[in-house]
Structure formats: C-alpha cells, structure tokens
Amino acid sequence: MAPTNPQPDTLREAQDRFIATWGQMGSAWGISRTMAEVHALLFIAGDPLCTDDVMDRLEISRGSASMSLRALVEWGVVSRAHKRGDRKEYFSADQDVWTLFRAVVRERMKREVDPLLASLFEIRDLTRGMGGDASEHNLRLDELLQFFEIVQAVGQRFISPNGEGLQAAAEILSKTSA
Amino acid sequence: MAPTNPQPDTLREAQDRFIATWGQMGSAWGISRTMAEVHALLFIAGDPLCTDDVMDRLEISRGSASMSLRALVEWGVVSRAHKRGDRKEYFSADQDVWTLFRAVVRERMKREVDPLLASLFEIRDLTRGMGGDASEHNLRLDELLQFFEIVQAVGQRFISPNGEGLQAAAEILSKTSA
DNA sequence: CGCTTCTTTCAATCATTTCTGAAAACCCTA
DNA sequence: TAGGGTTTTCAGAAATGATTGAAAGAAGCG
C-alpha cells in the first residue's frame, strides 16, 4: 500500500475538535456559537484566512461569515489583512491569549458592568434617606454598589495599558499557597 | 386631601426597577431573565417569599416560578425555609454579595472551565510531539492551556473556604494605584 | 386512609436569537 | 466609468431556548 501521511488528518481533526470546543464555550458566554467558531478557526489556523476559507471550512453561509468576522473585528480580537495582488480581504486572530482575554473583559465591562452600575445608582437615589422598610433596602443596594464598584475597578486595572501588572498578579495569586 | 404615604410606592418602584435591571444583567450572562428576576426579587425583598408571592409579583406561571426557584436553590444562592403552621415552602436569597458571587464563580467554573480544560488536554494529546505544521498548533494550544490553568487556579482560590483572602486581594487591587 | 394543599413535571406553545441566500452596494482596474 | 470580483445587508426561514398550564405526584393533617 502507498505510504499515507497521517499528520494532516490528525491536525485537521485536532483543529475541528478545538473549533467545536471553543464554539461551545462561546455559547456559554453569550457569544453566538458561530462567531466563537470563526474565532477558533482563525486562532488555531494561525495564518490569515479569507471569507471563503471560513465559509468552506465551517460550512456556513456568506452572510453569517461576514457578520461574524465583522463582529470579531469590532471586538478587537481579529484584524483585517490584505495580500498583495489579491483583492480578497483576509482576517487573522490575535495570537496572544492575554490580549484576547483583555479584549473580552473590556467589551463585557462596557456592555454589562457600566450600565448596571449606572442603573444601580439611579435606583438607590429613588429611596435615598428614606427610613422604615426602605432602610434595609438601601443597605442591600449599597452593598451591591460597593461590590460592583470593586469589580469595575479591578476590571479597569486589568484592561489598562499597564494591566500587565494584573496579569502578573493573577499568575502569582494562582500559585501562592496562602 | 388625605395625607398619602408616598413611601411604599416609591419603595416598590425601586424594587421593580432593581428586578428589571438584574434580569437584564442575568440574560447577558446565560441565566434566563426570569430566573434572574426571581433572584432579584428574593434578594431585594429580604424576607422569605413563597411560590405564590413570586408568581403574583412577577406575573409568571407556577411552572416557571417552580423551575426558577429550584435552579436557584441548586446554584446555592437561595435557600428553602418553612414557616410554622404554614404548609407552604418559602424561599430566601443569601444576602451577602460576596457569597453570591462566590457561588456564581463556583458554578461557572464547574460547568465551563473544567470541561474546557479537559477538552483542551485531550486535543493537545492528539498532536503531541508532532512536528511540521503541528508544532505551531501545539504552541498555541499550550498557551491556551496555561492560561486556563491560571484561570482555574485563581477561581479555586476564590471559592475555597479561605477564599476570603482573595476578596481582600480584590479590594486592594482595586484601590492601589500602581 | 382519604382529603386537601402545595409542588413538580413536561408536552405544547410562544418568543427570541441566529442563519441563510440573494440582491444591493462597494471598489478596484483597465 | 464599465465590468468583474468582493463584501455587506436584511427579510424571511430555521433553530434554539423559555414559558405555560394542566395533570401527576408528594406531603401534611384529621
């Protein structure tokens, strides 16, 4: 029999499984499965791919590929690239995991934590200074506000240019025993 | 005109707005809106409520209330309570925000991070030691694995009995300027 | 026990999100 | 600026997820 090269198939299978895994992960996070899969593909492939590559590999429609890619670019985790003498647009995923994570945190803070804090402040102002049943209510709200202010502050530090420090902190926190 | 007491209405409006806000927050997190609203109601009301209280206040069906309550109990953020001489079951939300947060982290780690890590290990083993195109692939996977191992370690510390330490750490991290 | 009250379950329905595909818009190049 | 290749848009279709309500199942009480 002809000597077949098993490597490409194994690699492809590994990629496919990674894509599936990452896709599931994504849907647990409010990111649509397809969008997460597109990101997984770009990340694991390493080199830039064009829309058709993505469509073919993931078996999705052109519209879906276009929308997912655009969203990923907006999230700042994928960037556009061009190849000389080729009119197609190529896309590549940022390869640094911490950068990726920072982008996700930034985006989620903006969409979730900030508006939440704003609402909580408004709600607290409704009953501020009121006594009776409202005092306990106010206490609960204040505790919540305090908590989310901490979340926001930690998040800010994490995504800030010198958020590198927090990366180191996380690494240390994960190792120390006390 | 009769002197009306504006407080109850204001308090109720504040509660309603809190419930709505928390509900939205929940749906941004893969928790169904209703479930988040039920939690919000129990949290902000402070005292234990029975299924009918929840149904009436949120205008949801009995089935929905039952399912949401049960899920909240499973998450460990709500507990069952009984009143003497009353056959109904009452539910109350844990009032400590950090405890709540720890429960959420615990649950999400279990459902999301642990399986993800398991899959990533399996996927890496498929191509382990392979050269060629696979070497870069392996590098990417290793970086990802390293990252999620840190996430897991930090998470573990956070939810551990002496995770109090991490709470303090977060408070400090949020305040320090460097 | 049998009655009553309360809780859970689950198939059917409803609502929301996501995907498709074809048409419109875009943009090089000649 | 006409023509061919490429990308975006969006209305409708499909898939997924949540909710209802009624029936079955417990559990306390007399």
Short mmCIF file of C-alpha atoms (C1' of nucleotides) in Angstrom, two decimals:
data_model
loop_
_atom_site.label_atom_id
_atom_site.label_comp_id
_atom_site.label_asym_id
_atom_site.label_seq_id
_atom_site.Cartn_x
_atom_site.Cartn_y
_atom_site.Cartn_z
CA MET A 1 0.00 0.00 0.00
CA ALA A 2 1.07 3.56 -0.60
CA PRO A 3 2.58 5.21 2.48
CA THR A 4 -0.01 7.71 3.63
CA ASN A 5 0.87 10.71 5.69
CA PRO A 6 -1.30 10.63 8.79
CA GLN A 7 -0.29 14.03 10.05
CA PRO A 8 -2.54 16.36 8.06
CA ASP A 9 -5.62 14.41 9.01
CA THR A 10 -4.75 14.33 12.65
CA LEU A 11 -4.00 18.02 12.63
CA ARG A 12 -7.27 18.74 10.95
CA GLU A 13 -9.15 16.63 13.44
CA ALA A 14 -7.46 18.43 16.29
CA GLN A 15 -8.44 21.74 14.74
CA ASP A 16 -12.02 20.62 14.27
CA ARG A 17 -12.29 19.50 17.83
CA PHE A 18 -10.82 22.73 19.04
CA ILE A 19 -13.31 24.67 16.97
CA ALA A 20 -16.20 22.67 18.38
CA THR A 21 -14.96 23.08 21.94
CA TRP A 22 -14.39 26.78 21.61
CA GLY A 23 -17.78 27.17 19.99
CA GLN A 24 -19.49 25.58 22.97
CA MET A 25 -17.50 27.71 25.32
CA GLY A 26 -18.67 30.73 23.39
CA SER A 27 -22.32 29.93 23.69
CA ALA A 28 -21.90 29.60 27.44
CA TRP A 29 -20.77 33.22 27.25
CA GLY A 30 -23.42 34.97 25.27
CA ILE A 31 -21.30 34.90 22.15
CA SER A 32 -23.05 33.07 19.35
CA ARG A 33 -21.67 29.64 18.62
CA THR A 34 -20.80 30.53 15.04
CA MET A 35 -18.91 33.64 15.99
CA ALA A 36 -16.90 31.68 18.51
CA GLU A 37 -16.20 29.02 15.91
CA VAL A 38 -14.97 31.57 13.43
CA HIS A 39 -12.66 32.94 16.05
CA ALA A 40 -11.48 29.46 16.95
CA LEU A 41 -10.69 28.72 13.33
CA LEU A 42 -8.69 31.89 12.85
CA PHE A 43 -6.90 31.40 16.12
CA ILE A 44 -5.96 27.79 15.61
CA ALA A 45 -5.12 28.15 11.93
CA GLY A 46 -2.68 30.90 12.76
CA ASP A 47 -2.45 32.40 9.31
CA PRO A 48 -4.92 34.79 7.74
CA LEU A 49 -7.99 33.34 6.05
CA CYS A 50 -10.48 34.93 3.69
CA THR A 51 -14.26 34.81 3.90
CA ASP A 52 -14.48 31.85 1.54
CA ASP A 53 -11.99 29.85 3.54
CA VAL A 54 -14.12 30.39 6.61
CA MET A 55 -17.36 29.57 4.79
CA ASP A 56 -15.97 26.37 3.35
CA ARG A 57 -14.32 25.11 6.47
CA LEU A 58 -17.22 25.87 8.81
CA GLU A 59 -19.97 25.23 6.27
CA ILE A 60 -21.78 28.44 6.95
CA SER A 61 -23.35 30.99 4.64
CA ARG A 62 -21.57 34.01 3.28
CA GLY A 63 -23.79 36.31 5.30
CA SER A 64 -23.05 34.54 8.50
CA ALA A 65 -19.32 34.55 7.88
CA SER A 66 -19.35 38.23 7.04
CA MET A 67 -21.31 39.16 10.14
CA SER A 68 -19.19 37.06 12.47
CA LEU A 69 -15.97 38.41 11.07
CA ARG A 70 -17.13 41.96 11.37
CA ALA A 71 -18.19 41.44 14.96
CA LEU A 72 -14.87 39.87 15.82
CA VAL A 73 -13.08 42.84 14.30
CA GLU A 74 -15.26 45.16 16.37
CA TRP A 75 -14.38 43.23 19.49
CA GLY A 76 -10.78 43.86 18.62
CA VAL A 77 -9.76 40.22 18.66
CA VAL A 78 -9.42 39.78 14.91
CA SER A 79 -7.81 42.11 12.40
CA ARG A 80 -8.13 42.60 8.68
CA ALA A 81 -5.19 41.94 6.42
CA HIS A 82 -4.52 42.16 2.72
CA LYS A 83 -2.43 40.10 0.41
CA ARG A 84 -0.57 41.74 -2.42
CA GLY A 85 -2.17 41.07 -5.77
CA ASP A 86 -5.27 39.63 -4.17
CA ARG A 87 -8.42 41.61 -3.90
CA LYS A 88 -9.87 39.47 -1.17
CA GLU A 89 -9.80 40.54 2.41
CA TYR A 90 -8.05 38.28 4.89
CA PHE A 91 -8.59 38.00 8.62
CA SER A 92 -6.29 36.89 11.37
CA ALA A 93 -6.83 36.39 15.09
CA ASP A 94 -4.58 37.96 17.65
CA GLN A 95 -2.39 35.17 18.93
CA ASP A 96 -1.76 36.44 22.44
CA VAL A 97 -4.15 34.86 24.89
CA TRP A 98 -3.88 37.62 27.44
CA THR A 99 -4.63 40.25 24.85
CA LEU A 100 -7.65 38.26 23.82
CA PHE A 101 -8.83 37.97 27.37
CA ARG A 102 -8.32 41.65 27.97
CA ALA A 103 -10.42 42.46 24.91
CA VAL A 104 -13.20 40.26 26.19
CA VAL A 105 -13.11 41.86 29.63
CA ARG A 106 -13.09 45.34 28.12
CA GLU A 107 -16.06 44.60 25.94
CA ARG A 108 -18.10 42.97 28.66
CA MET A 109 -17.37 45.73 31.16
CA LYS A 110 -18.57 48.28 28.66
CA ARG A 111 -21.76 46.40 27.85
CA GLU A 112 -22.63 44.95 31.20
CA VAL A 113 -20.97 46.41 34.25
CA ASP A 114 -21.07 50.09 33.33
CA PRO A 115 -24.78 50.20 32.54
CA LEU A 116 -25.53 48.08 35.57
CA LEU A 117 -23.71 50.49 37.85
CA ALA A 118 -25.50 53.43 36.32
CA SER A 119 -28.87 51.79 36.94
CA LEU A 120 -28.00 50.84 40.48
CA PHE A 121 -27.07 54.42 41.28
CA GLU A 122 -30.34 55.67 39.87
CA ILE A 123 -32.30 53.10 41.81
CA ARG A 124 -30.56 53.95 45.03
CA ASP A 125 -31.33 57.62 44.58
CA LEU A 126 -35.03 56.83 44.48
CA THR A 127 -35.08 55.78 48.12
CA ARG A 128 -32.08 57.58 49.48
CA GLY A 129 -32.53 58.72 53.02
CA MET A 130 -35.89 57.06 53.37
CA GLY A 131 -36.46 55.22 56.62
CA GLY A 132 -38.69 52.32 57.59
CA ASP A 133 -38.67 49.35 55.26
CA ALA A 134 -36.54 51.35 52.91
CA SER A 135 -33.54 51.38 55.19
CA GLU A 136 -32.85 47.71 54.78
CA HIS A 137 -33.47 48.02 51.09
CA ASN A 138 -30.93 50.79 50.96
CA LEU A 139 -28.41 48.74 52.84
CA ARG A 140 -28.72 45.93 50.35
CA LEU A 141 -28.34 48.28 47.41
CA ASP A 142 -25.31 49.91 48.95
CA GLU A 143 -23.61 46.59 49.43
CA LEU A 144 -24.27 45.71 45.82
CA LEU A 145 -22.98 49.05 44.63
CA GLN A 146 -19.83 48.68 46.63
CA PHE A 147 -19.29 45.25 45.16
CA PHE A 148 -19.72 46.32 41.57
CA GLU A 149 -17.53 49.32 42.09
CA ILE A 150 -14.79 46.93 43.09
CA VAL A 151 -15.49 44.79 40.06
CA GLN A 152 -15.27 47.84 37.87
CA ALA A 153 -12.05 48.99 39.45
CA VAL A 154 -10.40 45.61 39.12
CA GLY A 155 -11.60 45.37 35.54
CA GLN A 156 -10.25 48.81 34.72
CA ARG A 157 -6.87 47.90 36.02
CA PHE A 158 -6.91 44.73 34.05
CA ILE A 159 -7.62 46.34 30.73
CA SER A 160 -5.49 49.40 31.28
CA PRO A 161 -2.26 49.73 29.30
CA ASN A 162 -0.29 48.77 32.36
CA GLY A 163 -2.75 45.98 33.06
CA GLU A 164 0.23 43.74 32.52
CA GLY A 165 0.67 44.09 36.25
CA LEU A 166 -2.58 42.38 36.90
CA GLN A 167 -1.60 39.56 34.64
CA ALA A 168 1.44 39.02 36.81
CA ALA A 169 -0.77 39.33 39.89
CA ALA A 170 -3.07 36.63 38.61
CA GLU A 171 -0.15 34.35 37.95
CA ILE A 172 1.11 34.90 41.47
CA LEU A 173 -2.32 34.55 43.05
CA SER A 174 -2.73 31.27 41.27
CA LYS A 175 0.49 29.90 42.68
CA THR A 176 0.86 31.13 46.24
CA SER A 177 -0.48 28.75 48.80
CA ALA A 178 -1.74 31.16 51.48
CA MET B 1 -56.92 65.68 50.70
CA ALA B 2 -55.94 62.72 52.80
CA PRO B 3 -52.24 62.63 53.54
CA THR B 4 -50.95 59.76 51.45
CA ASN B 5 -47.83 57.92 52.35
CA PRO B 6 -45.56 58.05 49.34
CA GLN B 7 -43.01 55.66 50.72
CA PRO B 8 -44.48 52.26 49.90
CA ASP B 9 -44.98 53.20 46.27
CA THR B 10 -41.51 54.56 45.90
CA LEU B 11 -40.04 51.52 47.53
CA ARG B 12 -42.00 49.27 45.27
CA GLU B 13 -40.91 51.17 42.21
CA ALA B 14 -37.31 50.93 43.32
CA GLN B 15 -37.75 47.20 43.78
CA ASP B 16 -39.32 46.82 40.38
CA ARG B 17 -36.56 48.70 38.70
CA PHE B 18 -34.00 46.65 40.50
CA ILE B 19 -35.70 43.46 39.39
CA ALA B 20 -35.75 44.64 35.80
CA THR B 21 -32.11 45.67 35.90
CA TRP B 22 -30.96 42.47 37.48
CA GLY B 23 -33.00 40.49 34.99
CA GLN B 24 -31.23 42.13 32.09
CA MET B 25 -27.91 41.54 33.70
CA GLY B 26 -28.84 37.90 34.02
CA SER B 27 -29.66 37.45 30.38
CA ALA B 28 -26.31 38.92 29.46
CA TRP B 29 -24.92 36.02 31.44
CA GLY B 30 -26.66 32.97 30.14
CA ILE B 31 -29.04 32.92 33.10
CA SER B 32 -32.60 33.16 31.94
CA ARG B 33 -34.19 36.53 32.53
CA THR B 34 -36.93 35.06 34.66
CA MET B 35 -34.54 33.20 36.89
CA ALA B 36 -32.54 36.35 37.44
CA GLU B 37 -35.71 38.28 38.21
CA VAL B 38 -36.78 35.74 40.77
CA HIS B 39 -33.43 36.04 42.42
CA ALA B 40 -33.60 39.81 42.31
CA LEU B 41 -37.00 39.75 43.97
CA LEU B 42 -35.86 37.48 46.78
CA PHE B 43 -32.69 39.46 47.25
CA ILE B 44 -34.27 42.87 47.34
CA ALA B 45 -37.30 41.85 49.35
CA GLY B 46 -35.05 40.47 52.05
CA ASP B 47 -37.58 38.23 53.71
CA PRO B 48 -38.68 34.78 52.57
CA LEU B 49 -41.38 34.54 49.92
CA CYS B 50 -43.47 31.61 48.79
CA THR B 51 -44.11 30.45 45.25
CA ASP B 52 -47.37 32.37 45.01
CA ASP B 53 -45.75 35.59 46.15
CA VAL B 54 -43.22 35.20 43.37
CA MET B 55 -45.84 34.33 40.77
CA ASP B 56 -48.02 37.26 41.67
CA ARG B 57 -45.29 39.81 41.88
CA LEU B 58 -43.52 38.80 38.68
CA GLU B 59 -46.62 37.69 36.81
CA ILE B 60 -45.23 34.36 35.77
CA SER B 61 -46.74 30.88 35.70
CA ARG B 62 -46.49 28.43 38.52
CA GLY B 63 -44.29 26.15 36.46
CA SER B 64 -41.87 28.88 35.68
CA ALA B 65 -41.66 30.00 39.28
CA SER B 66 -41.09 26.46 40.46
CA MET B 67 -38.33 25.81 37.94
CA SER B 68 -36.55 29.08 38.61
CA LEU B 69 -36.66 28.60 42.35
CA ARG B 70 -35.35 25.10 42.12
CA ALA B 71 -32.48 26.18 39.87
CA LEU B 72 -31.59 28.99 42.26
CA VAL B 73 -31.52 26.55 45.13
CA GLU B 74 -29.26 24.27 43.08
CA TRP B 75 -26.94 27.17 42.41
CA GLY B 76 -26.75 27.62 46.14
CA VAL B 77 -27.82 31.25 46.12
CA VAL B 78 -31.31 30.73 47.52
CA SER B 79 -32.42 28.51 50.35
CA ARG B 80 -35.68 26.93 51.35
CA ALA B 81 -37.37 27.90 54.56
CA HIS B 82 -40.52 26.91 56.37
CA LYS B 83 -42.92 28.85 58.50
CA ARG B 84 -44.52 27.23 61.49
CA GLY B 85 -48.14 26.38 60.92
CA ASP B 86 -47.87 27.01 57.20
CA ARG B 87 -47.56 24.21 54.73
CA LYS B 88 -46.13 26.39 52.03
CA GLU B 89 -42.46 26.45 51.26
CA TYR B 90 -40.67 29.76 51.48
CA PHE B 91 -37.51 30.87 49.76
CA SER B 92 -34.92 33.43 50.71
CA ALA B 93 -31.84 34.71 48.97
CA ASP B 94 -28.47 34.82 50.64
CA GLN B 95 -27.85 38.45 51.49
CA ASP B 96 -24.09 38.51 51.31
CA VAL B 97 -22.92 39.76 47.95
CA TRP B 98 -19.56 38.06 48.14
CA THR B 99 -21.12 34.75 48.97
CA LEU B 100 -23.40 35.18 46.00
CA PHE B 101 -20.51 35.98 43.74
CA ARG B 102 -18.54 33.03 45.01
CA ALA B 103 -21.47 30.73 44.27
CA VAL B 104 -21.69 32.06 40.74
CA VAL B 105 -17.97 31.59 40.18
CA ARG B 106 -18.08 28.09 41.61
CA GLU B 107 -20.95 27.10 39.39
CA ARG B 108 -19.49 28.57 36.23
CA MET B 109 -16.10 27.05 36.83
CA LYS B 110 -17.71 23.67 37.21
CA ARG B 111 -19.80 23.99 34.09
CA GLU B 112 -17.46 25.88 31.83
CA VAL B 113 -13.81 25.97 32.78
CA ASP B 114 -13.38 22.39 33.97
CA PRO B 115 -14.85 20.76 30.86
CA LEU B 116 -12.98 23.19 28.65
CA LEU B 117 -9.68 22.28 30.24
CA ALA B 118 -10.44 18.61 29.90
CA SER B 119 -11.16 19.02 26.20
CA LEU B 120 -8.08 21.11 25.61
CA PHE B 121 -5.90 18.45 27.18
CA GLU B 122 -7.44 15.80 25.01
CA ILE B 123 -7.00 17.88 21.91
CA ARG B 124 -3.40 18.59 22.70
CA ASP B 125 -2.69 14.91 23.14
CA LEU B 126 -3.84 14.28 19.60
CA THR B 127 -0.91 16.15 18.11
CA ARG B 128 1.58 15.97 20.91
CA GLY B 129 5.14 15.70 19.71
CA MET B 130 4.14 16.09 16.07
CA GLY B 131 6.33 18.39 14.04
CA GLY B 132 5.72 20.42 10.90
CA ASP B 133 2.55 22.48 10.84
CA ALA B 134 1.58 20.84 14.08
CA SER B 135 4.32 22.48 16.10
CA GLU B 136 2.79 25.93 15.85
CA HIS B 137 -0.59 24.45 16.52
CA ASN B 138 0.81 22.85 19.64
CA LEU B 139 2.35 26.09 20.77
CA ARG B 140 -0.99 27.83 20.51
CA LEU B 141 -2.75 25.11 22.42
CA ASP B 142 -0.13 25.14 25.14
CA GLU B 143 -0.51 28.85 25.64
CA LEU B 144 -4.24 28.45 25.92
CA LEU B 145 -3.87 25.62 28.38
CA GLN B 146 -1.50 27.60 30.51
CA PHE B 147 -3.94 30.48 30.54
CA PHE B 148 -6.92 28.42 31.56
CA GLU B 149 -4.93 26.66 34.20
CA ILE B 150 -4.27 30.04 35.74
CA VAL B 151 -7.95 30.91 35.47
CA GLN B 152 -8.82 27.69 37.20
CA ALA B 153 -6.27 28.21 39.94
CA VAL B 154 -7.43 31.75 40.63
CA GLY B 155 -11.02 30.57 40.62
CA GLN B 156 -10.29 27.76 43.01
CA ARG B 157 -8.70 30.12 45.46
CA PHE B 158 -11.62 32.42 45.19
CA ILE B 159 -14.22 29.83 46.02
CA SER B 160 -12.19 27.99 48.59
CA PRO B 161 -13.21 28.32 52.26
CA ASN B 162 -10.32 30.67 52.81
CA GLY B 163 -11.22 32.48 49.61
CA GLU B 164 -11.87 35.40 51.88
CA GLY B 165 -8.26 36.24 51.18
CA LEU B 166 -8.98 36.78 47.57
CA GLN B 167 -11.83 39.08 48.41
CA ALA B 168 -9.40 41.21 50.32
CA ALA B 169 -6.97 40.96 47.44
CA ALA B 170 -9.59 42.24 45.03
CA GLU B 171 -10.35 45.14 47.30
CA ILE B 172 -6.70 46.03 47.47
CA LEU B 173 -6.12 45.55 43.77
CA SER B 174 -8.97 47.89 43.08
CA LYS B 175 -7.50 50.62 45.22
CA THR B 176 -3.75 50.58 44.75
CA SER B 177 -2.56 52.91 42.06
CA ALA B 178 0.49 51.02 40.76
"C1'" DC C 1 -56.51 6.16 54.93
"C1'" DG C 2 -58.72 9.89 52.23
"C1'" DC C 3 -58.82 14.79 51.77
"C1'" DT C 4 -56.53 18.94 51.00
"C1'" DT C 5 -52.88 21.78 49.92
"C1'" DC C 6 -48.80 22.55 47.73
"C1'" DT C 7 -45.01 21.23 44.33
"C1'" DT C 8 -43.09 19.29 40.28
"C1'" DT C 9 -43.10 17.77 35.65
"C1'" DC C 10 -43.45 18.05 30.73
"C1'" DA C 11 -45.61 18.35 26.06
"C1'" DA C 12 -47.23 22.07 23.53
"C1'" DT C 13 -46.83 26.84 22.60
"C1'" DC C 14 -44.62 31.07 22.28
"C1'" DA C 15 -40.57 34.22 21.84
"C1'" DT C 16 -36.02 35.19 20.74
"C1'" DT C 17 -31.91 34.53 18.53
"C1'" DT C 18 -29.30 33.05 14.68
"C1'" DC C 19 -28.59 31.80 9.84
"C1'" DT C 20 -29.40 31.92 5.04
"C1'" DG C 21 -29.26 33.48 0.36
"C1'" DA C 22 -29.97 36.57 -2.95
"C1'" DA C 23 -29.86 41.38 -4.06
"C1'" DA C 24 -27.61 45.77 -3.43
"C1'" DA C 25 -23.54 48.24 -2.55
"C1'" DC C 26 -18.77 48.66 -2.91
"C1'" DC C 27 -14.35 49.11 -5.05
"C1'" DC C 28 -10.51 48.17 -7.85
"C1'" DT C 29 -8.59 48.01 -12.55
"C1'" DA C 30 -8.36 48.92 -17.11
"C1'" DT D 1 -16.77 54.72 -15.93
"C1'" DA D 2 -17.90 49.89 -17.30
"C1'" DG D 3 -17.11 45.31 -15.76
"C1'" DG D 4 -15.87 41.78 -12.77
"C1'" DG D 5 -14.81 40.35 -8.36
"C1'" DT D 6 -15.78 41.03 -3.26
"C1'" DT D 7 -18.32 42.39 0.74
"C1'" DT D 8 -22.43 43.89 3.21
"C1'" DT D 9 -27.19 43.97 4.19
"C1'" DC D 10 -31.60 42.27 5.53
"C1'" DA D 11 -36.19 39.98 5.14
"C1'" DG D 12 -37.65 35.64 5.88
"C1'" DA D 13 -36.66 30.70 7.42
"C1'" DA D 14 -34.82 27.72 10.80
"C1'" DA D 15 -33.16 26.61 15.18
"C1'" DT D 16 -32.93 27.23 19.80
"C1'" DG D 17 -34.50 28.46 24.28
"C1'" DA D 18 -38.15 29.86 27.62
"C1'" DT D 19 -42.88 29.71 29.39
"C1'" DT D 20 -47.25 27.98 30.17
"C1'" DG D 21 -50.86 25.21 32.19
"C1'" DA D 22 -52.83 21.21 33.32
"C1'" DA D 23 -52.12 16.74 35.14
"C1'" DA D 24 -49.46 13.79 38.16
"C1'" DG D 25 -47.02 13.49 42.39
"C1'" DA D 26 -45.84 14.43 47.41
"C1'" DA D 27 -46.68 15.58 51.92
"C1'" DG D 28 -49.16 17.10 55.98
"C1'" DC D 29 -53.44 16.61 58.63
"C1'" DG D 30 -57.52 14.80 60.79
#
